[in-house]
Short mmCIF file of C-alpha atoms in Angstrom, two decimals:
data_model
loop_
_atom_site.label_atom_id
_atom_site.label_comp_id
_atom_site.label_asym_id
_atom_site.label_seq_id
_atom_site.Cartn_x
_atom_site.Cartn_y
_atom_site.Cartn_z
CA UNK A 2 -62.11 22.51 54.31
CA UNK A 3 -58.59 23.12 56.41
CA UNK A 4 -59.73 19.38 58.19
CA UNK A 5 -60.29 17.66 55.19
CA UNK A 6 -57.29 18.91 53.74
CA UNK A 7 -55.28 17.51 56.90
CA UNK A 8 -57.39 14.12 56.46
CA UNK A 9 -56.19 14.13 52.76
CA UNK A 10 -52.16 14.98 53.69
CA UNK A 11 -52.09 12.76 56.62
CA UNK A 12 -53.20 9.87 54.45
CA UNK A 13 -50.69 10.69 51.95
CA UNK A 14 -48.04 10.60 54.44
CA UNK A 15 -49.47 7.55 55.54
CA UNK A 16 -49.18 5.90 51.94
CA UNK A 17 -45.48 7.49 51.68
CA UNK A 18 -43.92 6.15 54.54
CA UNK A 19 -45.19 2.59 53.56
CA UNK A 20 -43.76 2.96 50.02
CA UNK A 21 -41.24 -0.10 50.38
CA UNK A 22 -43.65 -2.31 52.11
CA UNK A 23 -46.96 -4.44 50.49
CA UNK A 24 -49.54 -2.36 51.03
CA UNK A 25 -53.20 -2.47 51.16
CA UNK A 26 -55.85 0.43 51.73
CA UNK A 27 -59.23 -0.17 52.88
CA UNK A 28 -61.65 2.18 54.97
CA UNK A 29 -65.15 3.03 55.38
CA UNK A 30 -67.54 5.89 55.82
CA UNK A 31 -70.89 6.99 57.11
CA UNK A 32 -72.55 10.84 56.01
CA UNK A 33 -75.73 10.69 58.96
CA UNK A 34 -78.43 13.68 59.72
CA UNK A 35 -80.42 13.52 62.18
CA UNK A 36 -82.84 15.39 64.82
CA UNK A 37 -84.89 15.21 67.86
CA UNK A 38 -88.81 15.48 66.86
CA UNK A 39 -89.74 17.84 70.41
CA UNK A 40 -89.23 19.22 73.74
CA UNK A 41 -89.34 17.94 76.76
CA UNK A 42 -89.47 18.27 81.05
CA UNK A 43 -85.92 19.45 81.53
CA UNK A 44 -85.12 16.03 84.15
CA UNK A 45 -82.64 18.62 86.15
CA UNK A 46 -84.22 21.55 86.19
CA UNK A 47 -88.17 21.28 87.25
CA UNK A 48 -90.94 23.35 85.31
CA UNK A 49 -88.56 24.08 82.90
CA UNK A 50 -88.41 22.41 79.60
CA UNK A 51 -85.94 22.07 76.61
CA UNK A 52 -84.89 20.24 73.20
CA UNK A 53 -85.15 16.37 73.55
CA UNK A 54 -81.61 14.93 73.28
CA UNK A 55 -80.54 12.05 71.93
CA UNK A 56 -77.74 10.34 72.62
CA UNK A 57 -76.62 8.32 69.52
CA UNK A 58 -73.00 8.23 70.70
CA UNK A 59 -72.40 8.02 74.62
CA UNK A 60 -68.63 7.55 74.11
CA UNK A 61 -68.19 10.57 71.99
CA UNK A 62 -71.80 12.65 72.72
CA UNK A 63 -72.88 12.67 69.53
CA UNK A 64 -76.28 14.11 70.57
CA UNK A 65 -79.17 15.07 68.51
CA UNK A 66 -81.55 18.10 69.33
CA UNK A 67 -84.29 19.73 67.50
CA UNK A 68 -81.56 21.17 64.61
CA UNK A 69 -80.89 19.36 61.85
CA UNK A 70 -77.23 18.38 62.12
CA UNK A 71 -74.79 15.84 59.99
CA UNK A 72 -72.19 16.33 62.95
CA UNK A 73 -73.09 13.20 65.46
CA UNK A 74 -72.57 10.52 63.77
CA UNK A 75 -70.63 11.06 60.03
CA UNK A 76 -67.39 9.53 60.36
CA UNK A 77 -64.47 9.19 57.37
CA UNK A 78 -61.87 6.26 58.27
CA UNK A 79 -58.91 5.08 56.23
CA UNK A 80 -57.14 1.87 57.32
CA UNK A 81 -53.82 0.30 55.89
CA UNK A 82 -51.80 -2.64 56.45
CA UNK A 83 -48.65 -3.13 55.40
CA UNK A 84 -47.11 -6.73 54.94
CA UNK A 85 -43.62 -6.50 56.52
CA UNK A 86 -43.10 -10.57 56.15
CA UNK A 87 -44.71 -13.15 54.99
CA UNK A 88 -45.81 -13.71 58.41
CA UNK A 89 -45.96 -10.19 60.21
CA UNK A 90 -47.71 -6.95 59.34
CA UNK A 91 -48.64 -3.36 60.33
CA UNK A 92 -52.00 -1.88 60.68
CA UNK A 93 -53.20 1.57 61.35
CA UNK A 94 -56.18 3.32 61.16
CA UNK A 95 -57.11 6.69 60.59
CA UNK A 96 -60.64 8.63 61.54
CA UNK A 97 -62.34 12.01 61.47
CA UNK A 98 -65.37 12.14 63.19
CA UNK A 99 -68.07 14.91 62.48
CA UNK A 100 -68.44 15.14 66.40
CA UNK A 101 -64.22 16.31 66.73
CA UNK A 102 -64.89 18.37 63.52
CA UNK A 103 -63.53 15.84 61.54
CA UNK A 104 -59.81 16.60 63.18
CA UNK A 105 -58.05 13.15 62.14
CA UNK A 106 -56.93 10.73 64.92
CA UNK A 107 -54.88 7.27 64.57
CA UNK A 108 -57.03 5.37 66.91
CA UNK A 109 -56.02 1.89 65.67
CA UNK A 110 -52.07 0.97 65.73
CA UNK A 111 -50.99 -2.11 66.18
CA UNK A 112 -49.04 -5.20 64.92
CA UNK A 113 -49.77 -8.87 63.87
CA UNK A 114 -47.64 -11.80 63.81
CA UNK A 115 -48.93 -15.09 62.40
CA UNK A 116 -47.53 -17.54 64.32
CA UNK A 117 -48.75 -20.45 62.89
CA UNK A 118 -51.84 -21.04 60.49
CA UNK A 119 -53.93 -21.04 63.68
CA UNK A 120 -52.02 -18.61 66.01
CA UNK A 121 -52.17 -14.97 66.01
CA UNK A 122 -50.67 -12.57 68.06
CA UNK A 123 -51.48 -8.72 67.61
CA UNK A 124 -50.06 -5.64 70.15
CA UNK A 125 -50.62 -2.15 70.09
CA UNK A 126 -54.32 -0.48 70.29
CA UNK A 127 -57.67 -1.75 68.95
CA UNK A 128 -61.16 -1.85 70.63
CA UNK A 129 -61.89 -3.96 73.65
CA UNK A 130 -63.71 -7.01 72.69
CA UNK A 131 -67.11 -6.10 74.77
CA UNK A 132 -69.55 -6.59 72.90
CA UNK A 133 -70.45 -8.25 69.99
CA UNK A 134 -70.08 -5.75 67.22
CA UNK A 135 -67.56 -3.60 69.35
CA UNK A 136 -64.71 -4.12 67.16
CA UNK A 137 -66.58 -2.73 64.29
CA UNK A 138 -68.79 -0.83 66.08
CA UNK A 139 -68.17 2.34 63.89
CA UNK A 140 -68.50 0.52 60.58
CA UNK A 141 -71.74 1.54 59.48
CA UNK A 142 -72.14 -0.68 56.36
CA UNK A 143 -71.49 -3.95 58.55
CA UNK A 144 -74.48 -3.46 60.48
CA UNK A 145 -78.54 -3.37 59.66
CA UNK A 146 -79.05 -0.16 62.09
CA UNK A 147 -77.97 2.89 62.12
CA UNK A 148 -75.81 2.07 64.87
CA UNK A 149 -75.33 -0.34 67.63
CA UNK A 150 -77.63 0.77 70.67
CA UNK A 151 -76.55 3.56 72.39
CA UNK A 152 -77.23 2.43 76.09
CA UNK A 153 -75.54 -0.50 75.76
CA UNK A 154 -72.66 0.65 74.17
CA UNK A 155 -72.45 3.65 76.21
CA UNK A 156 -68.88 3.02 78.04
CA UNK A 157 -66.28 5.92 78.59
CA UNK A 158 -63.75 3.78 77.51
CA UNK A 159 -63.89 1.57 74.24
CA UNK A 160 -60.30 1.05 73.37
CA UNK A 161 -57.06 -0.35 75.15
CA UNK A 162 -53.12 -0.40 74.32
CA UNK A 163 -51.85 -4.25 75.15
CA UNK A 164 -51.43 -7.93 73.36
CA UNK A 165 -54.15 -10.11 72.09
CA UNK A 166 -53.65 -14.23 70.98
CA UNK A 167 -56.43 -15.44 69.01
CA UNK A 168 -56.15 -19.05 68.10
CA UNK A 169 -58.45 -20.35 65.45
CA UNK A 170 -59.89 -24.41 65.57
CA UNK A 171 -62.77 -26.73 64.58
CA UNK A 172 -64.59 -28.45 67.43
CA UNK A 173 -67.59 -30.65 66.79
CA UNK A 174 -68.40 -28.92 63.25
CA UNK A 175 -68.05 -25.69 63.99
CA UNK A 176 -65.70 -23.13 63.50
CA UNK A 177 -64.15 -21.14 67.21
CA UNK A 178 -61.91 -18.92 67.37
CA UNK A 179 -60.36 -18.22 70.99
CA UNK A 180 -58.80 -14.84 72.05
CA UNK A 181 -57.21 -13.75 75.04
CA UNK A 182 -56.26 -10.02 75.83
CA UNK A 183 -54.46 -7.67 78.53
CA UNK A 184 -54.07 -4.31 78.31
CA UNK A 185 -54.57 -0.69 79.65
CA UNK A 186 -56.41 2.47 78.97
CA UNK A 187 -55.26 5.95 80.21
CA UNK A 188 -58.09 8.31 78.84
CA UNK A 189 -57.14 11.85 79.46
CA UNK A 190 -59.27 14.43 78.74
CA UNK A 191 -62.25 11.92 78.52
CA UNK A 192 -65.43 13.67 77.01
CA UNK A 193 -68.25 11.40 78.20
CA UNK A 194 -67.04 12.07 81.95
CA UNK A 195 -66.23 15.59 81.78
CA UNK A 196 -69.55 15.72 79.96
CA UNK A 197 -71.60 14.52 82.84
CA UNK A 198 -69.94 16.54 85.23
CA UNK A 199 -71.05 19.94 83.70
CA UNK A 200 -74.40 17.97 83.32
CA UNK A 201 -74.53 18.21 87.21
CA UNK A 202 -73.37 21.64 87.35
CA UNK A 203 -70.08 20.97 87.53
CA UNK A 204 -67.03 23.33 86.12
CA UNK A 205 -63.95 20.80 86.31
CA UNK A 206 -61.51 21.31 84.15
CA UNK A 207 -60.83 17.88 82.81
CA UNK A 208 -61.50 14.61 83.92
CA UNK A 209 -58.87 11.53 83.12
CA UNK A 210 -60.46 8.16 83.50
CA UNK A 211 -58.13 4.86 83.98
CA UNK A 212 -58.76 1.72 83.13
CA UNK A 213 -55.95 -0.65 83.74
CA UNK A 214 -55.20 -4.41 83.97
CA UNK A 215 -57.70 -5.16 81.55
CA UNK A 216 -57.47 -8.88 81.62
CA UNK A 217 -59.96 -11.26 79.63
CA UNK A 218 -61.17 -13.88 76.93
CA UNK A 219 -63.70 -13.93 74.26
CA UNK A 220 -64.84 -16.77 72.50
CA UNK A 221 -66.21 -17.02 68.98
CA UNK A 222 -68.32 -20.00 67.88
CA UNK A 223 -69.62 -20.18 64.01
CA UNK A 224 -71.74 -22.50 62.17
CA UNK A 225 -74.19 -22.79 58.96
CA UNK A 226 -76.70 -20.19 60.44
CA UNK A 227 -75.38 -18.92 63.25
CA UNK A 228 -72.49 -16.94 65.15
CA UNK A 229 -71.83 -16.73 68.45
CA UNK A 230 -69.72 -14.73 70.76
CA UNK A 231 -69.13 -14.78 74.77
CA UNK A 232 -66.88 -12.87 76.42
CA UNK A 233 -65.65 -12.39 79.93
CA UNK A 234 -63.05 -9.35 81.11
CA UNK A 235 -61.76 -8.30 84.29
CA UNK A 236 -60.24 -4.61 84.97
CA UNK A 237 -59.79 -1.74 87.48
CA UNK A 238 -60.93 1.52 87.70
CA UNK A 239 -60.09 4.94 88.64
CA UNK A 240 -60.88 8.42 88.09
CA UNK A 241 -59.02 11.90 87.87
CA UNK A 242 -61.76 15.19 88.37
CA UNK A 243 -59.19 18.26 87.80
CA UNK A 244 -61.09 21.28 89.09
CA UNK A 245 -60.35 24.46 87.73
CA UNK A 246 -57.62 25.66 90.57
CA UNK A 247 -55.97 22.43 90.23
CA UNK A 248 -57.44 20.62 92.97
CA UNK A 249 -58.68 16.55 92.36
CA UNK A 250 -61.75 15.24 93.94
CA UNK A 251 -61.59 12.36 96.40
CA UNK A 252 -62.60 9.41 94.46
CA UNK A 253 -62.56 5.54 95.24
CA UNK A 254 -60.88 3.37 92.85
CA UNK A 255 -62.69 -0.20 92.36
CA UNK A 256 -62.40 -3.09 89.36
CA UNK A 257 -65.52 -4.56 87.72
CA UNK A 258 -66.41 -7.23 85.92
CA UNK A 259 -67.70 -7.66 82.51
CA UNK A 260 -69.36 -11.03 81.45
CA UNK A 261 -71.87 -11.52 77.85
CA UNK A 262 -73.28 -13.30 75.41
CA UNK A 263 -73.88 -12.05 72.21
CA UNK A 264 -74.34 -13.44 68.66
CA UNK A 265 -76.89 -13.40 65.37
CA UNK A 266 -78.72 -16.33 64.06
CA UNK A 267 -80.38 -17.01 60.51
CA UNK A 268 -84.02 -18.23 60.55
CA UNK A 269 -84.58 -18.75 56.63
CA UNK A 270 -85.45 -14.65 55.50
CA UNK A 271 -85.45 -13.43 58.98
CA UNK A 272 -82.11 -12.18 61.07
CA UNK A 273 -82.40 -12.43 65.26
CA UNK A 274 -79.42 -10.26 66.81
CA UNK A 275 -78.84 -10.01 70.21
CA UNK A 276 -76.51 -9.00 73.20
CA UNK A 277 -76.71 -10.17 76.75
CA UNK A 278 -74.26 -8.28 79.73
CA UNK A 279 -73.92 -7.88 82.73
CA UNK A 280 -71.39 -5.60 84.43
CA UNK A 281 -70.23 -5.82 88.35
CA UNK A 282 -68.32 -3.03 89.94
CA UNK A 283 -66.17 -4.04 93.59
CA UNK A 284 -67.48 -1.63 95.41
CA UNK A 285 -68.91 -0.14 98.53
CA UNK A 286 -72.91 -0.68 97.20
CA UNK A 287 -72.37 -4.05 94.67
CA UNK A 288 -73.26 -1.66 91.73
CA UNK A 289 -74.66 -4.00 88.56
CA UNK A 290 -75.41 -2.99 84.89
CA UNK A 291 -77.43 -5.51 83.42
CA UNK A 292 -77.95 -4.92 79.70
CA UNK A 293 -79.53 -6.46 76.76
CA UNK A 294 -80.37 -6.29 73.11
CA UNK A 295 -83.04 -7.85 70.67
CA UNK A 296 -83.08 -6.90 67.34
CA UNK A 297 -84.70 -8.95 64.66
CA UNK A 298 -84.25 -8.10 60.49
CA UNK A 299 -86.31 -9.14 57.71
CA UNK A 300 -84.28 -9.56 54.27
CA UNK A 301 -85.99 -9.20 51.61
CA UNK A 302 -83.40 -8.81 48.68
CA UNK A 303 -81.48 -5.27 48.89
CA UNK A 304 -84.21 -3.98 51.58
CA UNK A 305 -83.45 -4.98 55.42
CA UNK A 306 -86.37 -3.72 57.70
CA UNK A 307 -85.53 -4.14 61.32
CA UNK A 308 -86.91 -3.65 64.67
CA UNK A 309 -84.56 -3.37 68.02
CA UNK A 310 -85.26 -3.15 71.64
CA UNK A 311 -82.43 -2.40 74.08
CA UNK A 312 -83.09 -1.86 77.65
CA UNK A 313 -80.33 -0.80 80.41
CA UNK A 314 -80.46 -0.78 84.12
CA UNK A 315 -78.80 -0.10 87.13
CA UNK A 316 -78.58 -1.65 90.57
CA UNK A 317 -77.01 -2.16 93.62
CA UNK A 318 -76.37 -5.70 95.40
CA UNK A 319 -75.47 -4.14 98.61
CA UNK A 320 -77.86 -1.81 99.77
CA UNK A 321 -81.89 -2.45 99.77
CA UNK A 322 -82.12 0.62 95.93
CA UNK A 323 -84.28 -0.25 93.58
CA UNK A 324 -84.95 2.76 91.45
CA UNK A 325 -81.71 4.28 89.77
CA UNK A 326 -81.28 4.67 86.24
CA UNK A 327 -83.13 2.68 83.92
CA UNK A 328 -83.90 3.42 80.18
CA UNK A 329 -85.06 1.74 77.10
CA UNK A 330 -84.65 2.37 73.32
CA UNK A 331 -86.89 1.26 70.47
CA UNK A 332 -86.09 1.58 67.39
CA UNK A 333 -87.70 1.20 63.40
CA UNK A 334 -85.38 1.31 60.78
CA UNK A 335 -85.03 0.55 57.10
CA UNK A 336 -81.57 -0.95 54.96
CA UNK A 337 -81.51 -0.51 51.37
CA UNK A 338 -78.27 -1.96 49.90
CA UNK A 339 -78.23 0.42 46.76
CA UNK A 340 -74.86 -0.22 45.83
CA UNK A 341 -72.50 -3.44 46.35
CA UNK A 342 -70.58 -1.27 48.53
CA UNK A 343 -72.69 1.22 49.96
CA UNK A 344 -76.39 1.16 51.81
CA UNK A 345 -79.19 4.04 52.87
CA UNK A 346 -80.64 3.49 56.19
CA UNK A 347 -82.67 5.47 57.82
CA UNK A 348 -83.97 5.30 61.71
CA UNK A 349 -86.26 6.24 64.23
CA UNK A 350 -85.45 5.88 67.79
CA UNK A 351 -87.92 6.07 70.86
CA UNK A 352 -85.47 6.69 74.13
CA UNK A 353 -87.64 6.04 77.43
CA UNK A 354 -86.30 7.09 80.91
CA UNK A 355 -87.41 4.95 83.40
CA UNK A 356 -84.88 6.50 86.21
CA UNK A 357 -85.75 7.48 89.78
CA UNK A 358 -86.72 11.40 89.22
CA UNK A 359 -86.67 12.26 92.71
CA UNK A 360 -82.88 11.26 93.55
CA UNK A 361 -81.63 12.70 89.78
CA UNK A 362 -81.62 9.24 88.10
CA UNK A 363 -83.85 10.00 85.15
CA UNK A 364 -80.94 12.51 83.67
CA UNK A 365 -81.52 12.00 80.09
CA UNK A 366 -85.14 12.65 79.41
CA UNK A 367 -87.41 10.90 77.05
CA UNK A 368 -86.44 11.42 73.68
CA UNK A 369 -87.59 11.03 69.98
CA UNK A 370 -85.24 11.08 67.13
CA UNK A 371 -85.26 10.07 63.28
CA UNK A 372 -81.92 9.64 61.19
CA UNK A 373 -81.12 9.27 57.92
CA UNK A 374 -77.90 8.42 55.53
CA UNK A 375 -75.32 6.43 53.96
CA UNK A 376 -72.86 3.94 54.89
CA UNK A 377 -69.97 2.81 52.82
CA UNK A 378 -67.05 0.50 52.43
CA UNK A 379 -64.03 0.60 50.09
#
């Protein structure tokens, strides 16, 4: 109750301080259970077993176990723009996530300024473009899953402070939009990495992951039945692991590259989604990440039924390794649009671990996990 009182005020401050402006209010909204269906061979710990985990949310661990819990994946957002001028505005956005304990965070800030009718410029902090439905990746109701695949959207770092240009034309037909983008990310306190290290028996205190110089393009290309995105970043990397006595490990910083293709095309009642990636790190071994997503949706009035396969690997260019970590998700789900505004899904999930057991690859474990609930918009 005390959080969702300091959700309410904080909007209402929100609302106040834009009282001389234009302003609009939008947000959106997902209530989720969910559950692991078993146990499993504990992957770090040998003859031992324990709860199957599921991972809906690498970014945040929002994990499911055996225990019923609404706490992964429910998530309350409120968004408002105000129009300063005819041709610049404000935009922030404010979430609780069941997985903070709904404490609210601004995670969106930023500005816009139309330039022309095709030109706009925006600065301040949104999502990085890296996927296809990353800049709405948390918007439930704009999706036929339950959410986007987990291991491919599974980066400890999502969102950057910096400038985007997105310039909107017609070429041969279609619609495109073009967008360019450079920013940073300083994640302190990151959860995903300080989760992993106390996965390994670690006790760090914190860990503080950098990205910086994030550099890239993405471009959009729209027609009749069809919409596609590819995108193309550049960035480097660093790491901070504070131990408890102060002390930072010795790490190597390195910058990657992120290149994909991602999009969703309409074949008369049926829906084909998918996302194509690979990641390249500049490092010692020539680490890769190759990633990909099929997903295809039957609509059938207010019922979507859906099937999606999402498999993840990991390699290295450099050095003659074949087995690291590898892992696949299947997933079954069902859409029902029950109000104009508001759908019930509900999900099951097969997670496969295909890592290299004997070198500590296969961390995650095989996992089974149904979820249920109800996105919104308003």
């Amino acid at each position: 109750m005390k959080n969702l009182l300091t959700v309410t005020s904080s909007i209402a401050m929100l609302v106040s301080t834009c009282a001389f402006a234009d302003l609009r209010i939008s947000g959106y909204g997902s209530v989720i259970a969910g559950k692991t269906l078993g146990t499993v061979d504990d992957p770090l710990n040998p003859g031992q077993t324990r709860d199957e985990i599921f991972t809906a949310d690498f970014y945040d661990v929002g994990q499911y176990k055996n225990d019923l819990t609404f706490k992964a994946e429910s998530i309350f957002a409120v968004q408002a723009v105000m129009d300063l001028a005819d041709n610049f505005s404000a935009t922030a956005q404010l979430v609780a996530k069941g997985v903070d304990d709904f404490e609210p965070e601004f995670d969106w800030y930023y500005v816009t300024y139309q330039a022309s009718e095709n030109l706009r410029i925006m600065a301040g902090r949104r999502n990085i473009p890296m996927y296809y439905f990353s800049e709405f990746s948390e918007v439930g109701y704009a999706y036929p899953w339950m959410r986007p695949p987990s291991n491919l959207y599974w980066w400890q770092v999502t969102q950057f402070n910096g400038i985007s240009a997105m310039y909107d034309f017609e070429l041969g037909g279609f619609s495109n939009s073009l967008t360019f983008f450079y920013g940073n990310e300083y994640s302190d306190d990151n959860v995903e990495m300080l989760y992993y290290n106390k996965l390994y028996g670690g006790n760090a205190r914190t860990v503080n992951e950098f990205w910086t110089d994030i550099t890239g393009m993405n471009w959009n290309v729209s027609g009749d039945n069809f919409d596609l995105r590819f995108v193309y970043f550049t960035n480097d990397r660093d790491r901070e692991t504070i131990q408890q006595d102060g002390s930072i490990d010795p790490y190597t910083p390195f910058s990657q590259t992120f290149l994909g293709l991602g999009g969703n095309v309409s074949l008369n009642q049926f829906t084909l989604l998918f996302d194509i990636n690979m990641v390249d790190y500049d490092d010692d071994v020539g680490t890769e990440f190759p990633t990909y997503l099929l997903s295809l949706v039957y609509n059938w009035g207010d019922y979507q039924p859906y099937i999606s396969y999402s498999k993840a690997d990991h390699e290295r260019s450099k050095v003659p390794t074949e087995d690291l970590e590898e892992h696949y998700v299947l997933g079954f789900g069902l859409r029902y649009n029950f109000l104009p505004s508001a759908a019930f899904k509900i999900q099951y999930d097969k997670f496969v671990d295909q890592g290299h057991k004997p070198t500590g690859w296969a961390y995650h474990g095989d996992s089974r996990a149904i979820s249920f609930g109800v996105d919104f918009v308003f």
